[in-house]
Amino acid sequence: MWFPFAFGFLFFALLFPWLRATLQILVLTGINIPQRGRIFRFSEELRLWSMTEVVVIAGYVAYYRASISSTVGLQTGALCYIAVAIFTWIGDHALDRRSVWNSILPDTIEYPTRHYASCDVCELAALDRRPGDYCPRCGSRLDRPIWPRYIPAAAAVVAAIPLTIPAYSAAIMINDNLTGVLEHTILGTVQLLADRGYWEVGVVVLVAGVFLPVVELLGLVWLLARVRFPNVRGLVRRTRAYRILHRLVRWPMIIPFIAALAAPIIKFHGIDDIVAGPGATPLFVIIALLMLAIRLFEPKLMWRTAGVPA
Ligand SMILES: [Zn+2]
């Protein structure tokens, strides 16, 4: 039961952010190390999957959720982690990616007079390469075919839909204390938080645990359907919608993280015993599938099937 959390937590909260920070340090300080473009591409790829700020918000909610029955002090390690999350967030918003790419290999300045093979990842137009060659800057494939990723993206969404039933009807946390066994579904947790006066935390759980996954799921179905049933109208709107979905897709992860963080805090006291309920694993899998679908989906496909060159 705990395996998916332990796995997810280890990778999303620790290994990916750590690896990403190491790669970024290599790219941004290393004057001219070989494969600098490739390293920067990998570090950008890890951006979606490293979730320090999600963990911090989850920790904040878990702390309040736990303080209903017990009090836990913030340890130095937690404060260091919060500091890392804040620096990562500032770094991500301050980093000028175009100038990093340009420092690795400058963009082509002349206006293209014919079709150049170009790179999806770093947007380099390579004058002397052919489609399918490696990008001279970041090592990705030039003019990469985007159709092969459509079926896996659709499959991930289809697999996520039936999992919504156990995720929302079963308990996400089971609190086995002296007075009895309390089971909390996601909506039950929202209710509990609101009843105890932590309504602002309840709103966070409601938005991240219920509203966002539903919006992501419906949004992805809509975008995937528009590839099959193209419409020239609304292409820009749908591409913007994709970017918003891409930005928000990781945030529902705070719910499994809350369950994961709340459990050891309360176990420490020995009286209350919280374990992840049967609904926690399907929820974790749904969010991971939605992230995968967002990552695989390519909005260009909507433009291509609508007959608009993009
Ligand atoms: Zn490239």
mmCIF file of C-alpha atoms and ligand atoms in Angstrom:
data_model
loop_
_atom_site.group_PDB
_atom_site.id
_atom_site.type_symbol
_atom_site.label_atom_id
_atom_site.label_comp_id
_atom_site.label_asym_id
_atom_site.label_seq_id
_atom_site.Cartn_x
_atom_site.Cartn_y
_atom_site.Cartn_z
ATOM 1 C CA MET A 1 0.000 0.000 0.000
ATOM 2 C CA TRP A 2 2.777 2.435 0.854
ATOM 3 C CA PHE A 3 4.979 1.537 -2.082
ATOM 4 C CA PRO A 4 3.663 4.118 -4.597
ATOM 5 C CA PHE A 5 4.025 6.949 -2.086
ATOM 6 C CA ALA A 6 7.453 5.987 -0.919
ATOM 7 C CA PHE A 7 8.467 5.678 -4.553
ATOM 8 C CA GLY A 8 6.804 8.899 -5.673
ATOM 9 C CA PHE A 9 7.973 10.826 -2.673
ATOM 10 C CA LEU A 10 11.572 9.691 -3.019
ATOM 11 C CA PHE A 11 11.714 10.677 -6.687
ATOM 12 C CA PHE A 12 9.497 13.776 -6.873
ATOM 13 C CA ALA A 13 10.540 15.302 -3.558
ATOM 14 C CA LEU A 14 14.218 14.380 -3.304
ATOM 15 C CA LEU A 15 15.973 12.649 -6.205
ATOM 16 C CA PHE A 16 14.614 14.709 -9.133
ATOM 17 C CA PRO A 17 15.095 18.132 -7.453
ATOM 18 C CA TRP A 18 18.580 17.111 -6.342
ATOM 19 C CA LEU A 19 19.536 15.850 -9.816
ATOM 20 C CA ARG A 20 18.052 18.939 -11.427
ATOM 21 C CA ALA A 21 19.944 21.308 -9.125
ATOM 22 C CA THR A 22 23.191 19.466 -9.903
ATOM 23 C CA LEU A 23 22.590 19.682 -13.660
ATOM 24 C CA GLN A 24 21.660 23.370 -13.450
ATOM 25 C CA ILE A 25 24.819 24.159 -11.496
ATOM 26 C CA LEU A 26 26.825 22.347 -14.184
ATOM 27 C CA VAL A 27 25.149 24.333 -16.972
ATOM 28 C CA LEU A 28 25.100 27.754 -15.357
ATOM 29 C CA THR A 29 28.578 27.794 -13.826
ATOM 30 C CA GLY A 30 30.528 25.402 -16.051
ATOM 31 C CA ILE A 31 32.178 27.635 -18.617
ATOM 32 C CA ASN A 32 32.494 25.173 -21.445
ATOM 33 C CA ILE A 33 31.871 21.620 -20.378
ATOM 34 C CA PRO A 34 31.049 19.184 -23.193
ATOM 35 C CA GLN A 35 27.359 18.302 -23.762
ATOM 36 C CA ARG A 36 26.219 21.466 -21.986
ATOM 37 C CA GLY A 37 23.089 21.712 -24.166
ATOM 38 C CA ARG A 38 22.155 18.109 -23.501
ATOM 39 C CA ILE A 39 22.558 18.635 -19.741
ATOM 40 C CA PHE A 40 20.355 21.748 -19.847
ATOM 41 C CA ARG A 41 17.710 19.814 -21.825
ATOM 42 C CA PHE A 42 17.634 17.097 -19.146
ATOM 43 C CA SER A 43 17.404 19.648 -16.353
ATOM 44 C CA GLU A 44 14.468 21.367 -18.092
ATOM 45 C CA GLU A 45 12.784 17.989 -18.608
ATOM 46 C CA LEU A 46 12.994 17.393 -14.860
ATOM 47 C CA ARG A 47 11.173 20.635 -14.116
ATOM 48 C CA LEU A 48 7.701 19.059 -14.301
ATOM 49 C CA TRP A 49 8.769 16.128 -12.137
ATOM 50 C CA SER A 50 10.616 17.883 -9.316
ATOM 51 C CA MET A 51 8.108 19.162 -6.842
ATOM 52 C CA THR A 52 9.775 20.866 -3.905
ATOM 53 C CA GLU A 53 7.152 23.620 -3.706
ATOM 54 C CA VAL A 54 4.305 21.083 -3.807
ATOM 55 C CA VAL A 55 5.928 19.204 -0.923
ATOM 56 C CA VAL A 56 6.245 22.414 1.104
ATOM 57 C CA ILE A 57 2.537 23.286 0.702
ATOM 58 C CA ALA A 58 1.638 19.650 1.503
ATOM 59 C CA GLY A 59 3.837 19.863 4.605
ATOM 60 C CA TYR A 60 2.058 23.030 5.674
ATOM 61 C CA VAL A 61 -1.358 21.384 5.329
ATOM 62 C CA ALA A 62 -0.179 18.146 6.994
ATOM 63 C CA TYR A 63 1.189 20.207 9.871
ATOM 64 C CA TYR A 64 -2.215 21.826 10.422
ATOM 65 C CA ARG A 65 -4.057 18.583 9.857
ATOM 66 C CA ALA A 66 -1.788 16.915 12.426
ATOM 67 C CA SER A 67 -1.971 19.731 14.950
ATOM 68 C CA ILE A 68 -5.671 18.963 15.399
ATOM 69 C CA SER A 69 -4.654 16.038 17.588
ATOM 70 C CA SER A 70 -0.983 16.673 18.274
ATOM 71 C CA THR A 71 1.687 19.341 18.116
ATOM 72 C CA VAL A 72 4.785 19.013 16.013
ATOM 73 C CA GLY A 73 7.622 21.460 15.832
ATOM 74 C CA LEU A 74 9.310 22.400 12.582
ATOM 75 C CA GLN A 75 12.744 20.826 12.559
ATOM 76 C CA THR A 76 15.863 22.363 11.028
ATOM 77 C CA GLY A 77 15.725 19.873 8.160
ATOM 78 C CA ALA A 78 12.232 21.028 7.254
ATOM 79 C CA LEU A 79 13.333 24.675 7.331
ATOM 80 C CA CYS A 80 16.275 23.878 5.029
ATOM 81 C CA TYR A 81 13.908 22.085 2.662
ATOM 82 C CA ILE A 82 11.585 25.107 2.628
ATOM 83 C CA ALA A 83 14.567 27.341 1.824
ATOM 84 C CA VAL A 84 15.570 25.052 -1.064
ATOM 85 C CA ALA A 85 11.991 25.118 -2.397
ATOM 86 C CA ILE A 86 11.889 28.932 -2.278
ATOM 87 C CA PHE A 87 15.255 29.263 -4.045
ATOM 88 C CA THR A 88 14.154 26.744 -6.693
ATOM 89 C CA TRP A 89 10.937 28.676 -7.276
ATOM 90 C CA ILE A 90 12.756 32.012 -7.587
ATOM 91 C CA GLY A 91 15.395 30.408 -9.835
ATOM 92 C CA ASP A 92 12.748 28.942 -12.142
ATOM 93 C CA HIS A 93 10.999 32.266 -12.534
ATOM 94 C CA ALA A 94 14.157 34.325 -12.930
ATOM 95 C CA LEU A 95 16.020 32.037 -15.332
ATOM 96 C CA ASP A 96 16.173 33.435 -18.866
ATOM 97 C CA ARG A 97 16.123 30.197 -20.838
ATOM 98 C CA ARG A 98 16.619 31.869 -24.202
ATOM 99 C CA SER A 99 19.876 33.478 -23.099
ATOM 100 C CA VAL A 100 21.093 30.168 -21.629
ATOM 101 C CA TRP A 101 20.423 28.456 -24.976
ATOM 102 C CA ASN A 102 22.086 31.340 -26.792
ATOM 103 C CA SER A 103 25.158 31.068 -24.579
ATOM 104 C CA ILE A 104 25.420 27.372 -25.480
ATOM 105 C CA LEU A 105 25.013 27.970 -29.219
ATOM 106 C CA PRO A 106 23.613 31.223 -30.677
ATOM 107 C CA ASP A 107 20.278 31.171 -32.499
ATOM 108 C CA THR A 108 20.253 31.600 -36.269
ATOM 109 C CA ILE A 109 19.857 35.286 -37.053
ATOM 110 C CA GLU A 110 19.039 35.271 -40.755
ATOM 111 C CA TYR A 111 15.416 34.997 -41.787
ATOM 112 C CA PRO A 112 14.613 31.492 -43.098
ATOM 113 C CA THR A 113 14.129 31.481 -46.860
ATOM 114 C CA ARG A 114 13.404 27.761 -47.086
ATOM 115 C CA HIS A 115 12.355 25.061 -44.609
ATOM 116 C CA TYR A 116 15.035 24.484 -42.021
ATOM 117 C CA ALA A 117 15.052 21.425 -39.803
ATOM 118 C CA SER A 118 14.325 22.773 -36.343
ATOM 119 C CA CYS A 119 14.351 21.599 -32.764
ATOM 120 C CA ASP A 120 11.203 21.283 -30.613
ATOM 121 C CA VAL A 121 13.110 21.584 -27.380
ATOM 122 C CA CYS A 122 15.520 24.498 -27.765
ATOM 123 C CA GLU A 123 13.928 25.995 -30.930
ATOM 124 C CA LEU A 124 17.144 26.058 -32.919
ATOM 125 C CA ALA A 125 16.814 26.242 -36.685
ATOM 126 C CA ALA A 126 19.676 24.115 -37.977
ATOM 127 C CA LEU A 127 20.754 25.321 -41.406
ATOM 128 C CA ASP A 128 22.942 22.386 -42.359
ATOM 129 C CA ARG A 129 21.026 19.476 -40.826
ATOM 130 C CA ARG A 130 18.193 17.287 -42.005
ATOM 131 C CA PRO A 131 15.024 16.220 -40.138
ATOM 132 C CA GLY A 132 15.864 13.295 -37.841
ATOM 133 C CA ASP A 133 19.423 14.417 -37.185
ATOM 134 C CA TYR A 134 20.484 15.301 -33.665
ATOM 135 C CA CYS A 135 20.094 18.934 -32.691
ATOM 136 C CA PRO A 136 23.581 20.490 -32.596
ATOM 137 C CA ARG A 137 22.616 22.453 -29.480
ATOM 138 C CA CYS A 138 20.594 20.189 -27.178
ATOM 139 C CA GLY A 139 20.934 16.723 -28.733
ATOM 140 C CA SER A 140 17.193 16.179 -29.283
ATOM 141 C CA ARG A 141 15.909 15.038 -32.688
ATOM 142 C CA LEU A 142 15.195 17.723 -35.278
ATOM 143 C CA ASP A 143 11.619 17.863 -36.639
ATOM 144 C CA ARG A 144 10.746 15.043 -34.246
ATOM 145 C CA PRO A 145 7.641 13.119 -35.310
ATOM 146 C CA ILE A 146 4.832 13.958 -32.886
ATOM 147 C CA TRP A 147 2.189 11.385 -33.849
ATOM 148 C CA PRO A 148 3.764 8.413 -31.987
ATOM 149 C CA ARG A 149 3.076 10.175 -28.682
ATOM 150 C CA TYR A 150 -0.669 10.637 -29.268
ATOM 151 C CA ILE A 151 -1.788 7.063 -28.502
ATOM 152 C CA PRO A 152 0.199 6.793 -25.218
ATOM 153 C CA ALA A 153 -1.201 10.192 -24.102
ATOM 154 C CA ALA A 154 -4.773 9.063 -24.859
ATOM 155 C CA ALA A 155 -4.135 5.694 -23.179
ATOM 156 C CA ALA A 156 -2.930 7.410 -19.988
ATOM 157 C CA VAL A 157 -6.117 9.501 -19.841
ATOM 158 C CA VAL A 158 -8.348 6.479 -20.525
ATOM 159 C CA ALA A 159 -6.562 4.515 -17.785
ATOM 160 C CA ALA A 160 -7.065 7.361 -15.298
ATOM 161 C CA ILE A 161 -10.876 7.596 -15.727
ATOM 162 C CA PRO A 162 -11.982 4.334 -13.980
ATOM 163 C CA LEU A 163 -9.542 5.018 -11.120
ATOM 164 C CA THR A 164 -11.567 8.086 -10.100
ATOM 165 C CA ILE A 165 -14.202 5.798 -8.507
ATOM 166 C CA PRO A 166 -11.941 4.219 -5.823
ATOM 167 C CA ALA A 167 -9.940 7.444 -5.444
ATOM 168 C CA TYR A 168 -12.959 9.525 -4.412
ATOM 169 C CA SER A 169 -15.231 6.980 -2.725
ATOM 170 C CA ALA A 170 -12.631 5.194 -0.581
ATOM 171 C CA ALA A 171 -10.823 6.648 2.416
ATOM 172 C CA ILE A 172 -7.614 8.478 1.694
ATOM 173 C CA MET A 173 -6.452 8.353 5.324
ATOM 174 C CA ILE A 174 -7.466 5.977 8.095
ATOM 175 C CA ASN A 175 -7.019 7.224 11.628
ATOM 176 C CA ASP A 176 -7.043 4.312 14.049
ATOM 177 C CA ASN A 177 -7.083 5.940 17.497
ATOM 178 C CA LEU A 178 -8.251 5.021 20.974
ATOM 179 C CA THR A 179 -11.839 6.122 20.469
ATOM 180 C CA GLY A 180 -12.391 4.306 17.203
ATOM 181 C CA VAL A 181 -11.457 4.043 13.558
ATOM 182 C CA LEU A 182 -11.945 7.248 11.577
ATOM 183 C CA GLU A 183 -11.849 7.062 7.805
ATOM 184 C CA HIS A 184 -11.375 10.215 5.798
ATOM 185 C CA THR A 185 -12.152 10.466 2.105
ATOM 186 C CA ILE A 186 -10.901 13.576 0.318
ATOM 187 C CA LEU A 187 -14.249 15.302 0.799
ATOM 188 C CA GLY A 188 -14.334 14.017 4.394
ATOM 189 C CA THR A 189 -10.952 15.621 5.025
ATOM 190 C CA VAL A 190 -12.245 18.915 3.611
ATOM 191 C CA GLN A 191 -15.278 18.651 5.912
ATOM 192 C CA LEU A 192 -13.085 17.859 8.923
ATOM 193 C CA LEU A 193 -10.744 20.782 8.253
ATOM 194 C CA ALA A 194 -13.675 23.174 7.809
ATOM 195 C CA ASP A 195 -15.335 21.927 11.013
ATOM 196 C CA ARG A 196 -12.168 22.479 13.028
ATOM 197 C CA GLY A 197 -11.854 26.025 11.720
ATOM 198 C CA TYR A 198 -9.057 25.352 9.213
ATOM 199 C CA TRP A 199 -11.329 26.311 6.339
ATOM 200 C CA GLU A 200 -8.520 27.928 4.284
ATOM 201 C CA VAL A 201 -6.600 24.643 4.379
ATOM 202 C CA GLY A 202 -9.858 22.872 3.513
ATOM 203 C CA VAL A 203 -10.153 25.064 0.421
ATOM 204 C CA VAL A 204 -6.601 24.094 -0.627
ATOM 205 C CA VAL A 205 -7.474 20.400 -0.318
ATOM 206 C CA LEU A 206 -10.773 20.855 -2.169
ATOM 207 C CA VAL A 207 -9.168 22.748 -5.068
ATOM 208 C CA ALA A 208 -6.079 20.527 -5.369
ATOM 209 C CA GLY A 209 -7.710 17.202 -4.591
ATOM 210 C CA VAL A 210 -11.035 17.474 -6.384
ATOM 211 C CA PHE A 211 -11.311 20.515 -8.634
ATOM 212 C CA LEU A 212 -7.905 20.342 -10.373
ATOM 213 C CA PRO A 213 -7.923 16.603 -11.237
ATOM 214 C CA VAL A 214 -11.426 16.967 -12.727
ATOM 215 C CA VAL A 215 -10.391 20.026 -14.760
ATOM 216 C CA GLU A 216 -7.212 18.283 -15.949
ATOM 217 C CA LEU A 217 -9.094 15.152 -16.940
ATOM 218 C CA LEU A 218 -11.844 16.990 -18.834
ATOM 219 C CA GLY A 219 -9.330 19.364 -20.398
ATOM 220 C CA LEU A 220 -7.170 16.524 -21.691
ATOM 221 C CA VAL A 221 -10.185 14.659 -23.103
ATOM 222 C CA TRP A 222 -11.221 17.871 -24.888
ATOM 223 C CA LEU A 223 -7.750 18.502 -26.361
ATOM 224 C CA LEU A 224 -7.269 14.871 -27.410
ATOM 225 C CA ALA A 225 -10.717 14.862 -29.044
ATOM 226 C CA ARG A 226 -9.864 18.057 -30.945
ATOM 227 C CA VAL A 227 -6.939 16.259 -32.594
ATOM 228 C CA ARG A 228 -9.333 13.624 -33.941
ATOM 229 C CA PHE A 229 -12.128 16.096 -34.709
ATOM 230 C CA PRO A 230 -10.147 19.160 -35.743
ATOM 231 C CA ASN A 231 -11.539 22.661 -35.797
ATOM 232 C CA VAL A 232 -9.615 25.667 -37.075
ATOM 233 C CA ARG A 233 -11.500 27.972 -34.726
ATOM 234 C CA GLY A 234 -10.185 28.163 -31.179
ATOM 235 C CA LEU A 235 -6.722 26.732 -31.890
ATOM 236 C CA VAL A 236 -4.987 29.557 -30.028
ATOM 237 C CA ARG A 237 -7.417 29.248 -27.124
ATOM 238 C CA ARG A 238 -6.854 25.502 -26.867
ATOM 239 C CA THR A 239 -3.077 25.898 -27.051
ATOM 240 C CA ARG A 240 -3.279 28.399 -24.167
ATOM 241 C CA ALA A 241 -5.524 25.994 -22.263
ATOM 242 C CA TYR A 242 -2.868 23.308 -22.728
ATOM 243 C CA ARG A 243 -0.215 25.592 -21.230
ATOM 244 C CA ILE A 244 -2.410 26.267 -18.189
ATOM 245 C CA LEU A 245 -3.086 22.533 -17.747
ATOM 246 C CA HIS A 246 0.646 21.876 -18.060
ATOM 247 C CA ARG A 247 1.368 24.408 -15.333
ATOM 248 C CA LEU A 248 -1.264 23.102 -12.909
ATOM 249 C CA VAL A 249 -1.023 19.334 -13.450
ATOM 250 C CA ARG A 250 1.499 18.668 -10.651
ATOM 251 C CA TRP A 251 -0.417 20.438 -7.875
ATOM 252 C CA PRO A 252 -2.944 17.646 -7.061
ATOM 253 C CA MET A 253 0.106 15.663 -5.898
ATOM 254 C CA ILE A 254 -0.156 17.601 -2.643
ATOM 255 C CA ILE A 255 -2.986 15.278 -1.526
ATOM 256 C CA PRO A 256 -0.953 12.020 -1.561
ATOM 257 C CA PHE A 257 1.970 14.017 -0.158
ATOM 258 C CA ILE A 258 -0.232 15.251 2.703
ATOM 259 C CA ALA A 259 -1.230 11.654 3.425
ATOM 260 C CA ALA A 260 2.424 10.620 3.284
ATOM 261 C CA LEU A 261 3.629 13.482 5.501
ATOM 262 C CA ALA A 262 0.795 13.329 8.037
ATOM 263 C CA ALA A 263 1.287 9.640 8.739
ATOM 264 C CA PRO A 264 4.792 9.636 10.293
ATOM 265 C CA ILE A 265 4.075 12.837 12.244
ATOM 266 C CA ILE A 266 1.174 11.256 14.084
ATOM 267 C CA LYS A 267 2.708 7.817 14.383
ATOM 268 C CA PHE A 268 5.492 9.462 16.367
ATOM 269 C CA HIS A 269 3.095 10.092 19.239
ATOM 270 C CA GLY A 270 2.058 6.473 19.485
ATOM 271 C CA ILE A 271 -1.599 7.132 20.303
ATOM 272 C CA ASP A 272 -3.063 8.015 16.951
ATOM 273 C CA ASP A 273 -2.133 5.796 14.075
ATOM 274 C CA ILE A 274 -2.719 7.079 10.575
ATOM 275 C CA VAL A 275 -2.252 4.855 7.567
ATOM 276 C CA ALA A 276 -2.969 5.610 3.944
ATOM 277 C CA GLY A 277 -6.446 4.395 3.013
ATOM 278 C CA PRO A 278 -7.359 2.345 -0.044
ATOM 279 C CA GLY A 279 -8.219 5.537 -1.953
ATOM 280 C CA ALA A 280 -4.731 7.016 -1.728
ATOM 281 C CA THR A 281 -3.000 4.717 -4.204
ATOM 282 C CA PRO A 282 -5.532 5.211 -7.050
ATOM 283 C CA LEU A 283 -5.381 8.981 -6.514
ATOM 284 C CA PHE A 284 -1.604 8.958 -6.737
ATOM 285 C CA VAL A 285 -1.759 6.865 -9.931
ATOM 286 C CA ILE A 286 -4.405 9.161 -11.496
ATOM 287 C CA ILE A 287 -2.236 12.234 -10.968
ATOM 288 C CA ALA A 288 0.890 10.484 -12.261
ATOM 289 C CA LEU A 289 -1.052 9.373 -15.381
ATOM 290 C CA LEU A 290 -2.376 12.903 -15.965
ATOM 291 C CA MET A 291 1.151 14.294 -15.687
ATOM 292 C CA LEU A 292 2.359 11.709 -18.155
ATOM 293 C CA ALA A 293 -0.499 12.511 -20.573
ATOM 294 C CA ILE A 294 0.244 16.248 -20.380
ATOM 295 C CA ARG A 295 3.916 15.572 -21.010
ATOM 296 C CA LEU A 296 3.183 13.348 -24.026
ATOM 297 C CA PHE A 297 0.454 15.461 -25.600
ATOM 298 C CA GLU A 298 1.685 17.807 -28.275
ATOM 299 C CA PRO A 299 -0.614 20.812 -29.000
ATOM 300 C CA LYS A 300 0.953 21.089 -32.473
ATOM 301 C CA LEU A 301 -1.096 18.026 -33.440
ATOM 302 C CA MET A 302 -4.319 20.069 -33.157
ATOM 303 C CA TRP A 303 -2.856 22.602 -35.591
ATOM 304 C CA ARG A 304 -1.607 19.934 -37.955
ATOM 305 C CA THR A 305 -4.895 18.014 -38.205
ATOM 306 C CA ALA A 306 -6.784 21.325 -38.613
ATOM 307 C CA GLY A 307 -4.590 21.997 -41.658
ATOM 308 C CA VAL A 308 -2.806 25.012 -40.190
ATOM 309 C CA PRO A 309 0.990 24.843 -40.487
ATOM 310 C CA ALA A 310 2.595 25.233 -37.067
HETATM 311 ZN ZN ZN B 1 17.683 21.553 -29.728
#
